[in-house]
């Protein structure tokens, strides 16, 4: 998909409180805000936070450097006034943040918010799932890259065991979150790609939706190579050979996963193809780092500091206008540039543990 040339900004935000008025230079609206509440993680996944870099002496943010819940709620309210309807809590590992349930409760209460979701590695999910559901959390996504205990251990950096994560997924499914439970599986050739069929088989007929994600060049520390990407079309063909699939339409504009259903009625499966089939043209997501930087692309090299604005005493309208200004100037289309051979492989990019996936 190619984007049109940047055109004029569609409207002014001054004095308006109506949502969905701000659009970027490619006419893309702002509908989703992903909020990283914690830069730390209890995993050391090689493609995200490799142990060699994020060792025991690595300096993570101090608590005072992270946004407080009050500050996160202020930013979320400003974003919702500009058209955001979906909020997702990420990390690092968001469940490492103390009292996360109270933040969920406050975000759910913001008028105009339609969905609050959480992405987690699942290790701590079992002990928090019920309270998160009670607080109004709509959806849970668990990152799970393999059902092979040895591969799971390797891909988590030796920091966790598989069985407690599987038990947490079952527990979350039994709680019947309104938006259900999804699994995100990053598929890397030669590492875990031979376990795709086993993952699909394990969660057929359960209601849990598995989404296979092409291995991406997020950040600069995972030594990404194109040859390690398993194209989604290859996975679709493999799974279709076992259980015939048929495509489903998108549920909303900007949906990143291409959805399929099993023809035998066993449920749904998805594929996220940001390397081989970029979806920049519909991207409606902004990302807030745990220290208060707002990023307009997963592959951004720099963000805009909102923490300093908040802590300097700026009012809500100043915060709202800063967010609107950032989005109006947005021209990001990194995945399409990569596909076209226009993206720089040496350009610094923000690391995933600061802004989530």
PDB file of C-alpha atoms in Angstrom, residues 110-294:
ATOM      1  CA  UNK A 110     -12.370   8.408  30.929  1.00  0.00           C
ATOM      2  CA  UNK A 111     -15.382   9.441  28.803  1.00  0.00           C
ATOM      3  CA  UNK A 112     -14.820   8.388  25.199  1.00  0.00           C
ATOM      4  CA  UNK A 113     -12.565   5.419  25.954  1.00  0.00           C
ATOM      5  CA  UNK A 114     -14.032   2.321  24.314  1.00  0.00           C
ATOM      6  CA  UNK A 115     -11.324  -0.216  25.074  1.00  0.00           C
ATOM      7  CA  UNK A 116      -8.453  -0.612  27.541  1.00  0.00           C
ATOM      8  CA  UNK A 117      -6.146  -3.550  26.846  1.00  0.00           C
ATOM      9  CA  UNK A 118      -2.967  -5.033  28.299  1.00  0.00           C
ATOM     10  CA  UNK A 119       0.023  -6.759  26.705  1.00  0.00           C
ATOM     11  CA  UNK A 120       2.023  -9.006  29.038  1.00  0.00           C
ATOM     12  CA  UNK A 121       4.462 -11.910  28.988  1.00  0.00           C
ATOM     13  CA  UNK A 122       2.030 -13.768  31.248  1.00  0.00           C
ATOM     14  CA  UNK A 123       4.302 -14.642  34.157  1.00  0.00           C
ATOM     15  CA  UNK A 124       2.455 -12.372  36.600  1.00  0.00           C
ATOM     16  CA  UNK A 125      -0.929 -12.533  34.882  1.00  0.00           C
ATOM     17  CA  UNK A 126      -2.345 -15.365  36.969  1.00  0.00           C
ATOM     18  CA  UNK A 127      -2.175 -13.410  40.209  1.00  0.00           C
ATOM     19  CA  UNK A 128      -3.595 -10.195  38.712  1.00  0.00           C
ATOM     20  CA  UNK A 129      -6.139 -11.362  36.113  1.00  0.00           C
ATOM     21  CA  UNK A 130      -9.203 -11.274  38.370  1.00  0.00           C
ATOM     22  CA  UNK A 131      -8.478  -7.796  39.752  1.00  0.00           C
ATOM     23  CA  UNK A 132      -7.766  -6.493  36.241  1.00  0.00           C
ATOM     24  CA  UNK A 133     -11.076  -7.876  35.025  1.00  0.00           C
ATOM     25  CA  UNK A 134     -12.873  -6.340  38.003  1.00  0.00           C
ATOM     26  CA  UNK A 135     -11.232  -2.971  37.240  1.00  0.00           C
ATOM     27  CA  UNK A 136     -12.701  -3.015  33.737  1.00  0.00           C
ATOM     28  CA  UNK A 137      -9.812  -4.228  31.581  1.00  0.00           C
ATOM     29  CA  UNK A 138     -11.274  -5.183  28.216  1.00  0.00           C
ATOM     30  CA  UNK A 139      -8.630  -7.358  26.562  1.00  0.00           C
ATOM     31  CA  UNK A 140      -5.478  -9.297  27.367  1.00  0.00           C
ATOM     32  CA  UNK A 141      -2.691 -10.121  24.945  1.00  0.00           C
ATOM     33  CA  UNK A 142       0.022 -12.543  26.052  1.00  0.00           C
ATOM     34  CA  UNK A 143       3.361 -12.793  24.263  1.00  0.00           C
ATOM     35  CA  UNK A 144       4.089 -16.506  23.746  1.00  0.00           C
ATOM     36  CA  UNK A 145       6.716 -17.561  21.228  1.00  0.00           C
ATOM     37  CA  UNK A 146       6.847 -21.332  21.685  1.00  0.00           C
ATOM     38  CA  UNK A 147       5.237 -24.352  23.335  1.00  0.00           C
ATOM     39  CA  UNK A 148       8.586 -26.109  23.499  1.00  0.00           C
ATOM     40  CA  UNK A 149       9.909 -25.580  27.055  1.00  0.00           C
ATOM     41  CA  UNK A 150      13.519 -25.384  25.903  1.00  0.00           C
ATOM     42  CA  UNK A 151      12.808 -22.869  23.133  1.00  0.00           C
ATOM     43  CA  UNK A 152      10.517 -20.889  25.427  1.00  0.00           C
ATOM     44  CA  UNK A 153      13.311 -20.690  27.998  1.00  0.00           C
ATOM     45  CA  UNK A 154      15.821 -19.585  25.371  1.00  0.00           C
ATOM     46  CA  UNK A 155      13.517 -16.940  23.911  1.00  0.00           C
ATOM     47  CA  UNK A 156      12.741 -15.546  27.362  1.00  0.00           C
ATOM     48  CA  UNK A 157      16.426 -15.369  28.217  1.00  0.00           C
ATOM     49  CA  UNK A 158      16.136 -18.207  30.715  1.00  0.00           C
ATOM     50  CA  UNK A 159      13.937 -16.099  32.973  1.00  0.00           C
ATOM     51  CA  UNK A 160      10.727 -18.131  33.081  1.00  0.00           C
ATOM     52  CA  UNK A 161       9.058 -21.504  32.754  1.00  0.00           C
ATOM     53  CA  UNK A 162       6.367 -22.270  30.215  1.00  0.00           C
ATOM     54  CA  UNK A 163       3.730 -24.012  32.333  1.00  0.00           C
ATOM     55  CA  UNK A 164       2.796 -21.066  34.602  1.00  0.00           C
ATOM     56  CA  UNK A 165       2.260 -18.916  31.515  1.00  0.00           C
ATOM     57  CA  UNK A 166      -0.039 -21.507  29.947  1.00  0.00           C
ATOM     58  CA  UNK A 167      -1.970 -21.746  33.210  1.00  0.00           C
ATOM     59  CA  UNK A 168      -2.340 -17.960  33.309  1.00  0.00           C
ATOM     60  CA  UNK A 169      -3.671 -17.945  29.747  1.00  0.00           C
ATOM     61  CA  UNK A 170      -6.279 -20.561  30.670  1.00  0.00           C
ATOM     62  CA  UNK A 171      -7.234 -18.590  33.769  1.00  0.00           C
ATOM     63  CA  UNK A 172      -7.637 -15.370  31.787  1.00  0.00           C
ATOM     64  CA  UNK A 173      -9.736 -17.151  29.168  1.00  0.00           C
ATOM     65  CA  UNK A 174     -11.994 -18.562  31.884  1.00  0.00           C
ATOM     66  CA  UNK A 175     -12.591 -15.058  33.246  1.00  0.00           C
ATOM     67  CA  UNK A 176     -14.167 -14.067  29.907  1.00  0.00           C
ATOM     68  CA  UNK A 177     -12.654 -10.633  29.351  1.00  0.00           C
ATOM     69  CA  UNK A 178     -15.025  -8.723  27.031  1.00  0.00           C
ATOM     70  CA  UNK A 179     -12.443  -8.540  24.248  1.00  0.00           C
ATOM     71  CA  UNK A 180     -11.046 -11.991  24.910  1.00  0.00           C
ATOM     72  CA  UNK A 181      -7.473 -13.253  25.116  1.00  0.00           C
ATOM     73  CA  UNK A 182      -4.972 -13.111  22.268  1.00  0.00           C
ATOM     74  CA  UNK A 183      -1.481 -14.491  21.903  1.00  0.00           C
ATOM     75  CA  UNK A 184       1.310 -12.714  20.049  1.00  0.00           C
ATOM     76  CA  UNK A 185       3.960 -15.031  18.607  1.00  0.00           C
ATOM     77  CA  UNK A 186       7.043 -13.512  16.986  1.00  0.00           C
ATOM     78  CA  UNK A 187       8.208 -16.045  14.401  1.00  0.00           C
ATOM     79  CA  UNK A 188      11.957 -16.158  13.716  1.00  0.00           C
ATOM     80  CA  UNK A 189      13.345 -18.533  11.110  1.00  0.00           C
ATOM     81  CA  UNK A 190      15.618 -21.161  12.560  1.00  0.00           C
ATOM     82  CA  UNK A 191      14.543 -20.356  16.105  1.00  0.00           C
ATOM     83  CA  UNK A 192      10.849 -21.124  16.668  1.00  0.00           C
ATOM     84  CA  UNK A 193       9.284 -21.352  13.198  1.00  0.00           C
ATOM     85  CA  UNK A 194       8.956 -25.134  13.367  1.00  0.00           C
ATOM     86  CA  UNK A 195       6.538 -24.779  16.304  1.00  0.00           C
ATOM     87  CA  UNK A 196       3.873 -22.754  14.503  1.00  0.00           C
ATOM     88  CA  UNK A 197       1.584 -25.722  13.869  1.00  0.00           C
ATOM     89  CA  UNK A 198       1.837 -26.848  17.491  1.00  0.00           C
ATOM     90  CA  UNK A 199       0.788 -23.409  18.741  1.00  0.00           C
ATOM     91  CA  UNK A 200      -2.146 -23.269  16.370  1.00  0.00           C
ATOM     92  CA  UNK A 201      -3.241 -26.787  17.359  1.00  0.00           C
ATOM     93  CA  UNK A 202      -2.956 -26.059  21.075  1.00  0.00           C
ATOM     94  CA  UNK A 203      -5.366 -23.111  20.971  1.00  0.00           C
ATOM     95  CA  UNK A 204      -7.879 -24.278  18.369  1.00  0.00           C
ATOM     96  CA  UNK A 205     -11.362 -24.613  19.913  1.00  0.00           C
ATOM     97  CA  UNK A 206     -10.326 -22.571  22.995  1.00  0.00           C
ATOM     98  CA  UNK A 207     -11.451 -19.066  22.047  1.00  0.00           C
ATOM     99  CA  UNK A 208      -7.860 -17.805  22.388  1.00  0.00           C
ATOM    100  CA  UNK A 209      -6.729 -16.127  19.156  1.00  0.00           C
ATOM    101  CA  UNK A 210      -3.115 -16.713  18.114  1.00  0.00           C
ATOM    102  CA  UNK A 211      -1.485 -13.999  16.017  1.00  0.00           C
ATOM    103  CA  UNK A 212       1.782 -14.775  14.264  1.00  0.00           C
ATOM    104  CA  UNK A 213       4.042 -11.730  13.883  1.00  0.00           C
ATOM    105  CA  UNK A 214       6.840 -11.331  11.373  1.00  0.00           C
ATOM    106  CA  UNK A 215      10.181 -10.780  13.085  1.00  0.00           C
ATOM    107  CA  UNK A 216      10.822  -7.028  12.907  1.00  0.00           C
ATOM    108  CA  UNK A 217      13.819  -4.713  13.040  1.00  0.00           C
ATOM    109  CA  UNK A 218      12.587  -2.880  16.124  1.00  0.00           C
ATOM    110  CA  UNK A 219      15.329  -0.989  17.935  1.00  0.00           C
ATOM    111  CA  UNK A 220      18.995  -1.510  17.118  1.00  0.00           C
ATOM    112  CA  UNK A 221      20.077  -4.271  19.477  1.00  0.00           C
ATOM    113  CA  UNK A 222      18.514  -7.469  18.130  1.00  0.00           C
ATOM    114  CA  UNK A 223      20.857  -7.848  15.099  1.00  0.00           C
ATOM    115  CA  UNK A 224      17.867  -8.234  12.788  1.00  0.00           C
ATOM    116  CA  UNK A 225      18.358  -9.789   9.370  1.00  0.00           C
ATOM    117  CA  UNK A 226      15.765 -10.102   6.619  1.00  0.00           C
ATOM    118  CA  UNK A 227      16.603 -13.788   6.165  1.00  0.00           C
ATOM    119  CA  UNK A 228      15.235 -14.507   9.646  1.00  0.00           C
ATOM    120  CA  UNK A 229      11.764 -13.263   8.683  1.00  0.00           C
ATOM    121  CA  UNK A 230       9.173 -15.943   7.958  1.00  0.00           C
ATOM    122  CA  UNK A 231       6.627 -14.291   5.619  1.00  0.00           C
ATOM    123  CA  UNK A 232       3.033 -14.523   6.776  1.00  0.00           C
ATOM    124  CA  UNK A 233       1.981 -15.952   3.425  1.00  0.00           C
ATOM    125  CA  UNK A 234       4.265 -18.947   4.091  1.00  0.00           C
ATOM    126  CA  UNK A 235       2.624 -19.521   7.470  1.00  0.00           C
ATOM    127  CA  UNK A 236      -0.863 -19.207   5.996  1.00  0.00           C
ATOM    128  CA  UNK A 237       0.004 -21.882   3.430  1.00  0.00           C
ATOM    129  CA  UNK A 238       1.435 -24.211   6.065  1.00  0.00           C
ATOM    130  CA  UNK A 239      -1.524 -23.904   8.412  1.00  0.00           C
ATOM    131  CA  UNK A 240      -4.046 -24.088   5.592  1.00  0.00           C
ATOM    132  CA  UNK A 241      -2.557 -27.455   4.645  1.00  0.00           C
ATOM    133  CA  UNK A 242      -3.500 -28.788   8.095  1.00  0.00           C
ATOM    134  CA  UNK A 243      -6.750 -26.912   8.722  1.00  0.00           C
ATOM    135  CA  UNK A 244      -8.341 -25.096   5.769  1.00  0.00           C
ATOM    136  CA  UNK A 245      -8.620 -21.354   6.372  1.00  0.00           C
ATOM    137  CA  UNK A 246     -10.756 -18.597   4.943  1.00  0.00           C
ATOM    138  CA  UNK A 247     -10.062 -14.862   5.241  1.00  0.00           C
ATOM    139  CA  UNK A 248     -12.151 -12.531   7.379  1.00  0.00           C
ATOM    140  CA  UNK A 249     -12.679  -8.837   6.836  1.00  0.00           C
ATOM    141  CA  UNK A 250     -11.152  -6.169   9.037  1.00  0.00           C
ATOM    142  CA  UNK A 251     -13.138  -5.266  12.140  1.00  0.00           C
ATOM    143  CA  UNK A 252     -12.080  -1.604  12.037  1.00  0.00           C
ATOM    144  CA  UNK A 253      -9.910   0.761  10.004  1.00  0.00           C
ATOM    145  CA  UNK A 254      -6.244   0.395  10.921  1.00  0.00           C
ATOM    146  CA  UNK A 255      -6.485  -3.187  12.180  1.00  0.00           C
ATOM    147  CA  UNK A 256      -2.954  -4.586  11.938  1.00  0.00           C
ATOM    148  CA  UNK A 257      -3.708  -8.321  11.863  1.00  0.00           C
ATOM    149  CA  UNK A 258      -5.048 -10.084   8.804  1.00  0.00           C
ATOM    150  CA  UNK A 259      -7.690 -12.398  10.179  1.00  0.00           C
ATOM    151  CA  UNK A 260      -8.667 -15.904   9.134  1.00  0.00           C
ATOM    152  CA  UNK A 261     -11.147 -18.437  10.464  1.00  0.00           C
ATOM    153  CA  UNK A 262     -10.813 -22.185  10.515  1.00  0.00           C
ATOM    154  CA  UNK A 263     -13.383 -23.631   8.137  1.00  0.00           C
ATOM    155  CA  UNK A 264     -14.150 -26.407  10.631  1.00  0.00           C
ATOM    156  CA  UNK A 265     -15.344 -23.831  13.165  1.00  0.00           C
ATOM    157  CA  UNK A 266     -12.328 -24.095  15.490  1.00  0.00           C
ATOM    158  CA  UNK A 267     -11.971 -20.345  15.830  1.00  0.00           C
ATOM    159  CA  UNK A 268      -9.844 -17.527  14.485  1.00  0.00           C
ATOM    160  CA  UNK A 269      -6.164 -16.912  13.764  1.00  0.00           C
ATOM    161  CA  UNK A 270      -4.252 -13.798  12.701  1.00  0.00           C
ATOM    162  CA  UNK A 271      -1.075 -12.694  10.942  1.00  0.00           C
ATOM    163  CA  UNK A 272       0.800  -9.406  11.386  1.00  0.00           C
ATOM    164  CA  UNK A 273       2.961  -8.767   8.326  1.00  0.00           C
ATOM    165  CA  UNK A 274       4.707  -5.455   8.899  1.00  0.00           C
ATOM    166  CA  UNK A 275       7.800  -6.572   6.968  1.00  0.00           C
ATOM    167  CA  UNK A 276       6.318  -8.184   3.853  1.00  0.00           C
ATOM    168  CA  UNK A 277       2.979  -6.338   3.721  1.00  0.00           C
ATOM    169  CA  UNK A 278       3.338  -2.981   5.521  1.00  0.00           C
ATOM    170  CA  UNK A 279       0.211  -1.271   6.771  1.00  0.00           C
ATOM    171  CA  UNK A 280       1.558   2.248   7.305  1.00  0.00           C
ATOM    172  CA  UNK A 281      -1.282   3.724   5.267  1.00  0.00           C
ATOM    173  CA  UNK A 282      -3.828   2.895   7.982  1.00  0.00           C
ATOM    174  CA  UNK A 283      -1.630   3.384  11.057  1.00  0.00           C
ATOM    175  CA  UNK A 284      -3.490   5.329  13.742  1.00  0.00           C
ATOM    176  CA  UNK A 285      -1.219   4.589  16.715  1.00  0.00           C
ATOM    177  CA  UNK A 286       0.876   6.805  18.963  1.00  0.00           C
ATOM    178  CA  UNK A 287       3.134   5.435  21.663  1.00  0.00           C
ATOM    179  CA  UNK A 288       3.902   6.936  25.059  1.00  0.00           C
ATOM    180  CA  UNK A 289       7.123   5.815  26.722  1.00  0.00           C
ATOM    181  CA  UNK A 290       7.357   5.266  30.442  1.00  0.00           C
ATOM    182  CA  UNK A 291       9.422   8.446  30.885  1.00  0.00           C
ATOM    183  CA  UNK A 292       6.916  10.573  28.975  1.00  0.00           C
ATOM    184  CA  UNK A 293       8.140  10.719  25.386  1.00  0.00           C
ATOM    185  CA  UNK A 294       5.430  10.509  22.725  1.00  0.00           C
TER     186      UNK A 294
END
